[in-house]
mmCIF file of C-alpha atoms in Angstrom:
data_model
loop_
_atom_site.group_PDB
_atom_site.id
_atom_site.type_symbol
_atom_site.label_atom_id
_atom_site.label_comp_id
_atom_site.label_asym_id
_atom_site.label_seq_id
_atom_site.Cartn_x
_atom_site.Cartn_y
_atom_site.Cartn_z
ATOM 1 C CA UNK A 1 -204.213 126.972 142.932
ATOM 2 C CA UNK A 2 -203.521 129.648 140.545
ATOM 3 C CA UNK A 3 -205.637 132.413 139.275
ATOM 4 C CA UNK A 4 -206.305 130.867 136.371
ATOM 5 C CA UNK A 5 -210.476 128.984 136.053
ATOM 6 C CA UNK A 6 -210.470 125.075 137.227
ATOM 7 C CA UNK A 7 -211.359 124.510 133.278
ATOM 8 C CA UNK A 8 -208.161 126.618 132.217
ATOM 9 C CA UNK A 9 -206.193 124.384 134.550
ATOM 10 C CA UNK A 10 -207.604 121.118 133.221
ATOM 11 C CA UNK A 11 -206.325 122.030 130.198
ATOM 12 C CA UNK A 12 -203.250 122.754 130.691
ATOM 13 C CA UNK A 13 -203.312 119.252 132.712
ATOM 14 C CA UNK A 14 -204.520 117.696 129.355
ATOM 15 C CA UNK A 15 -207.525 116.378 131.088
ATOM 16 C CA UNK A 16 -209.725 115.044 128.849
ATOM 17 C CA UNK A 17 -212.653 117.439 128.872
ATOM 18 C CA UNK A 18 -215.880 115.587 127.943
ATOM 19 C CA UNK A 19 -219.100 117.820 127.332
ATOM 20 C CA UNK A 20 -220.453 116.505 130.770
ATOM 21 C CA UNK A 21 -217.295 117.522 132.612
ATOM 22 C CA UNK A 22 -216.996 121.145 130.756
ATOM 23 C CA UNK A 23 -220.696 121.432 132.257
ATOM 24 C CA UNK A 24 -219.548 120.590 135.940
ATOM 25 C CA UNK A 25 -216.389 122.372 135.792
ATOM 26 C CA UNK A 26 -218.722 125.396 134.336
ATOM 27 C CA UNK A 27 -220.379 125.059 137.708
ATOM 28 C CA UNK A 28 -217.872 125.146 139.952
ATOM 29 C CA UNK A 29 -215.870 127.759 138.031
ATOM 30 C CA UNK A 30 -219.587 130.071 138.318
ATOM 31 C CA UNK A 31 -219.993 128.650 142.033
ATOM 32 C CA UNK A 32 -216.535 128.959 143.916
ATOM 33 C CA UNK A 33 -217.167 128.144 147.015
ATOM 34 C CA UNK A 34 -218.099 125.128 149.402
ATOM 35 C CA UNK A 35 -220.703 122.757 147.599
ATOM 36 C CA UNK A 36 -222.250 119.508 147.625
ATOM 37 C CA UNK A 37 -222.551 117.408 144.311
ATOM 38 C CA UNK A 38 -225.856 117.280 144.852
ATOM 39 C CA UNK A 39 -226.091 121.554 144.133
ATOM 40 C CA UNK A 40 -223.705 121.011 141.284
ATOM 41 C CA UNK A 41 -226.326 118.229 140.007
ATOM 42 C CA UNK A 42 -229.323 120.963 140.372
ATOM 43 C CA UNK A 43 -227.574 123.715 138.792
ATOM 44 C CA UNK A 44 -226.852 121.644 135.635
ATOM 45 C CA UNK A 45 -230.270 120.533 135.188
ATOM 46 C CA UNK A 46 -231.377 124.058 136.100
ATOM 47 C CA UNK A 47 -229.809 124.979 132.888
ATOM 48 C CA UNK A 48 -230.716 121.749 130.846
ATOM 49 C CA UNK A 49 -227.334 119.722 130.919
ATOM 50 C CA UNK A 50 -228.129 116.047 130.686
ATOM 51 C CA UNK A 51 -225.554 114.831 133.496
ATOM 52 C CA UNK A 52 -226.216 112.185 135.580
ATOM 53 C CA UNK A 53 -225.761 112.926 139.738
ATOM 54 C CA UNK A 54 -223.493 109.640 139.501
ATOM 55 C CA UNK A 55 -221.023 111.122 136.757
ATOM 56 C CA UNK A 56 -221.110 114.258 139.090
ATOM 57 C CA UNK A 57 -220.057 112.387 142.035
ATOM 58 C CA UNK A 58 -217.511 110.447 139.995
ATOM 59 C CA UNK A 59 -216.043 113.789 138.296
ATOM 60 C CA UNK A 60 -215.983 115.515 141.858
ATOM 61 C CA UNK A 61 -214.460 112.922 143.443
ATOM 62 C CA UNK A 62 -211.802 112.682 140.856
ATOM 63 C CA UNK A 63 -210.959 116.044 140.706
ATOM 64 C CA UNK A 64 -210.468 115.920 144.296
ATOM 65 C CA UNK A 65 -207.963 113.166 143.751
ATOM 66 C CA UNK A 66 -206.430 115.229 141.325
ATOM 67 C CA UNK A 67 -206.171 117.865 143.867
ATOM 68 C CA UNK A 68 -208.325 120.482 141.779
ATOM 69 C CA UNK A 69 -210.882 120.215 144.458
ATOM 70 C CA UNK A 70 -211.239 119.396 148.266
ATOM 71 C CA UNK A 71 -213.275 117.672 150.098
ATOM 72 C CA UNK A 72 -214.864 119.085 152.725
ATOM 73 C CA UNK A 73 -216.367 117.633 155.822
ATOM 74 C CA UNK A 74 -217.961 119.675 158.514
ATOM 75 C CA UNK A 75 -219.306 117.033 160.782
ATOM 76 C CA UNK A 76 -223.022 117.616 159.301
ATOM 77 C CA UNK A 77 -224.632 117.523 156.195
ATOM 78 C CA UNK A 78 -223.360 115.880 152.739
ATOM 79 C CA UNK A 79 -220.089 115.909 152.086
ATOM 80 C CA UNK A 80 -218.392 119.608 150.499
ATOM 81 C CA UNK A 81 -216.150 120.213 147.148
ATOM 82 C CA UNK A 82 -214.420 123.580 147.606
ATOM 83 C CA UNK A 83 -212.421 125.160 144.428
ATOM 84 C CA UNK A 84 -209.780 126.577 146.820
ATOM 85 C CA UNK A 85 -207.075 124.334 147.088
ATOM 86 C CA UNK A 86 -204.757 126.612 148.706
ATOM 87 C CA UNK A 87 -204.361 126.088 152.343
ATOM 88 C CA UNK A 88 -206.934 126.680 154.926
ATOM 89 C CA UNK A 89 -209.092 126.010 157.457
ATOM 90 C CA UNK A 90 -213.137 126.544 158.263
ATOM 91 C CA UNK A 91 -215.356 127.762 160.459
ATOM 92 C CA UNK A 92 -218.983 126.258 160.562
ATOM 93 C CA UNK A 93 -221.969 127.612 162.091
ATOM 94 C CA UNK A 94 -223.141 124.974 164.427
ATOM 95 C CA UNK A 95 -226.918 126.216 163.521
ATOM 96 C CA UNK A 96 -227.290 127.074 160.255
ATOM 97 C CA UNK A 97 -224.756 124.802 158.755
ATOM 98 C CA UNK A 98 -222.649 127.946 157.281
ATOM 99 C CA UNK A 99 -219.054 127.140 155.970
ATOM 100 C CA UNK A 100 -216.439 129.538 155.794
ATOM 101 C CA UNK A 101 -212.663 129.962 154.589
ATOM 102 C CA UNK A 102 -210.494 130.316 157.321
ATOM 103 C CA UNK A 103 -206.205 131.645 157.115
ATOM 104 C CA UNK A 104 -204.391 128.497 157.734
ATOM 105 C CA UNK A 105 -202.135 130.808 159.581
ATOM 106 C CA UNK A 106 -204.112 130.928 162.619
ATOM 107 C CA UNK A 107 -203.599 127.189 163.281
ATOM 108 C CA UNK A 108 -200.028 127.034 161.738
ATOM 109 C CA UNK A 109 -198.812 125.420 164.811
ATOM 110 C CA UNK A 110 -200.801 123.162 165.201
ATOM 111 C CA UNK A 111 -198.841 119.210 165.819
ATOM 112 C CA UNK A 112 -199.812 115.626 166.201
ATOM 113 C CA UNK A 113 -196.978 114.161 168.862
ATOM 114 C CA UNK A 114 -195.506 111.144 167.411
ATOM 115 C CA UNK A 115 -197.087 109.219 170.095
ATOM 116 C CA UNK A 116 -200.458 110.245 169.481
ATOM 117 C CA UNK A 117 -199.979 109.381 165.642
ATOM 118 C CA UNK A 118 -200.640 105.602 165.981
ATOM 119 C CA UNK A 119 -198.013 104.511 163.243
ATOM 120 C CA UNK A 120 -199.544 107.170 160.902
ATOM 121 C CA UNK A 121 -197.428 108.924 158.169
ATOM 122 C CA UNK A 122 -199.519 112.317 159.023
ATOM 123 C CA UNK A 123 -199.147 114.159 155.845
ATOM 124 C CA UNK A 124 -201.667 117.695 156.808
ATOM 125 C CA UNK A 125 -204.650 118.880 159.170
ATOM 126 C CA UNK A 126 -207.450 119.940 158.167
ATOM 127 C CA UNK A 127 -208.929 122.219 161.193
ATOM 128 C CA UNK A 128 -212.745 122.967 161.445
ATOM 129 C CA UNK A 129 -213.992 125.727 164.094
ATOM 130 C CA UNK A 130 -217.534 125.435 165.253
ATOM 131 C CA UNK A 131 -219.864 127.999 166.704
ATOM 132 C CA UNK A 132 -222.820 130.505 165.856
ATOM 133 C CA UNK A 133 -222.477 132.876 162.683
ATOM 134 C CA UNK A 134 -224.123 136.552 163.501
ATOM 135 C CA UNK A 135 -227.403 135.514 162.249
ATOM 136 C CA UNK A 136 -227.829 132.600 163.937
ATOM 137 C CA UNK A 137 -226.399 134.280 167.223
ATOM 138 C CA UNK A 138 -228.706 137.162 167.197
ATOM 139 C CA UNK A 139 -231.385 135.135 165.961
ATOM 140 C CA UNK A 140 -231.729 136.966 162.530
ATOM 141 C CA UNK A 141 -231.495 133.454 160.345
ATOM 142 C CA UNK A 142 -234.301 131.007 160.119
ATOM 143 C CA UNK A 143 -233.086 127.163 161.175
ATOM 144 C CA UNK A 144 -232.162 124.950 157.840
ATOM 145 C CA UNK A 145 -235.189 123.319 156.063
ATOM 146 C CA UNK A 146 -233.591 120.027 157.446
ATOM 147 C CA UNK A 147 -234.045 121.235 161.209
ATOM 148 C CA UNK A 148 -237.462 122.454 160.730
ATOM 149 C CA UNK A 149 -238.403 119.350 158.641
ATOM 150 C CA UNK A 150 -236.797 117.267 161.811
ATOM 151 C CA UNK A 151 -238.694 119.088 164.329
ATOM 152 C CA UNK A 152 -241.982 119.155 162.618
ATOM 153 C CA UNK A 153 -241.501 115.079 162.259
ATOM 154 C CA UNK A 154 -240.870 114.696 165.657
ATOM 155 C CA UNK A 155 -243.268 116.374 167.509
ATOM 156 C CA UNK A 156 -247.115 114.628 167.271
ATOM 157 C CA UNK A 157 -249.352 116.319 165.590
ATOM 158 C CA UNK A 158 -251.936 118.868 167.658
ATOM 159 C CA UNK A 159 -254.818 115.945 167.075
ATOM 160 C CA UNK A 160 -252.352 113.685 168.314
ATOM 161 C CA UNK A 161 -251.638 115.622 171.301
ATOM 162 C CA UNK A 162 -254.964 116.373 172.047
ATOM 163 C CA UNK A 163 -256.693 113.172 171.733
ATOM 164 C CA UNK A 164 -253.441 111.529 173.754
ATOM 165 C CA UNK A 165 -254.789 113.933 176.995
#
């Protein structure tokens, strides 16, 4: 990836640039960083683009293909679409759900032996470090609305608990 905008390199691509894919490519070029077509989706009807969350999905996931884009998997959550192609790694706060780039020099030597490649043609890695960001470790960062909203739905209600005694 050069230094050039994702729309800038589209066009030198000759990708045909449709008024719904100028708007997502808008997004990502405003966003650059780590995600989920869903955001994108918010953000363009935030400022009153007409694009459906399928022809986001489709246009992400083609520009992936492309290799304008990659996708990103953390192990939680929806899957990620991160502008920087070059290569890298990232480290995820096991908490909070926080994503961040990563030098793929630090895992540079890091080798699948043939006989743990199970006929694959391995082609790249793609490491992901886990642990606590500094928020989350001193305790400075609330949980994500998806932990809360899990916690609150598990646990009965105080009537419940109450009348249950």
């Amino acid at each position: 990836m050069g230094h050039d905008s994702l729309a800038e390199r589209l066009r030198l691509r000759g990708w045909r640039m449709t008024p719904q894919r100028a708007a997502i490519v808008a997004v990502l070029d405003e966003t650059r960083g780590h995600v989920p077509a869903e955001a994108v989706h918010d953000s363009l009807r935030r400022h009153g683009a007409r694009v459906s969350l399928a022809t986001v999905y489709n246009t992400l996931t083609t520009l992936a293909a492309m290799g304008e884009l990659r996708e990103v998997r953390s192990g939680r959550g929806p899957v990620l679409f991160d502008v920087n192609t070059l290569p890298h790694h990232h480290l995820v706060c096991d908490t909070c759900g926080r994503l961040v780039d990563v030098d793929a020099a630090v895992a540079k030597d890091v080798r699948l032996p043939p006989r743990q490649a199970h006929g694959f043609d391995v082609r790249g890695v793609d490491v992901v470090f886990h642990g606590r960001c500094p928020d989350c470790a001193t305790g400075a960062a609330s949980p994500p609305p998806r932990a809360r909203e899990r916690r609150t739905r598990d646990r009965p209600s105080r009537s419940a608990r109450s009348s249950a005694r």
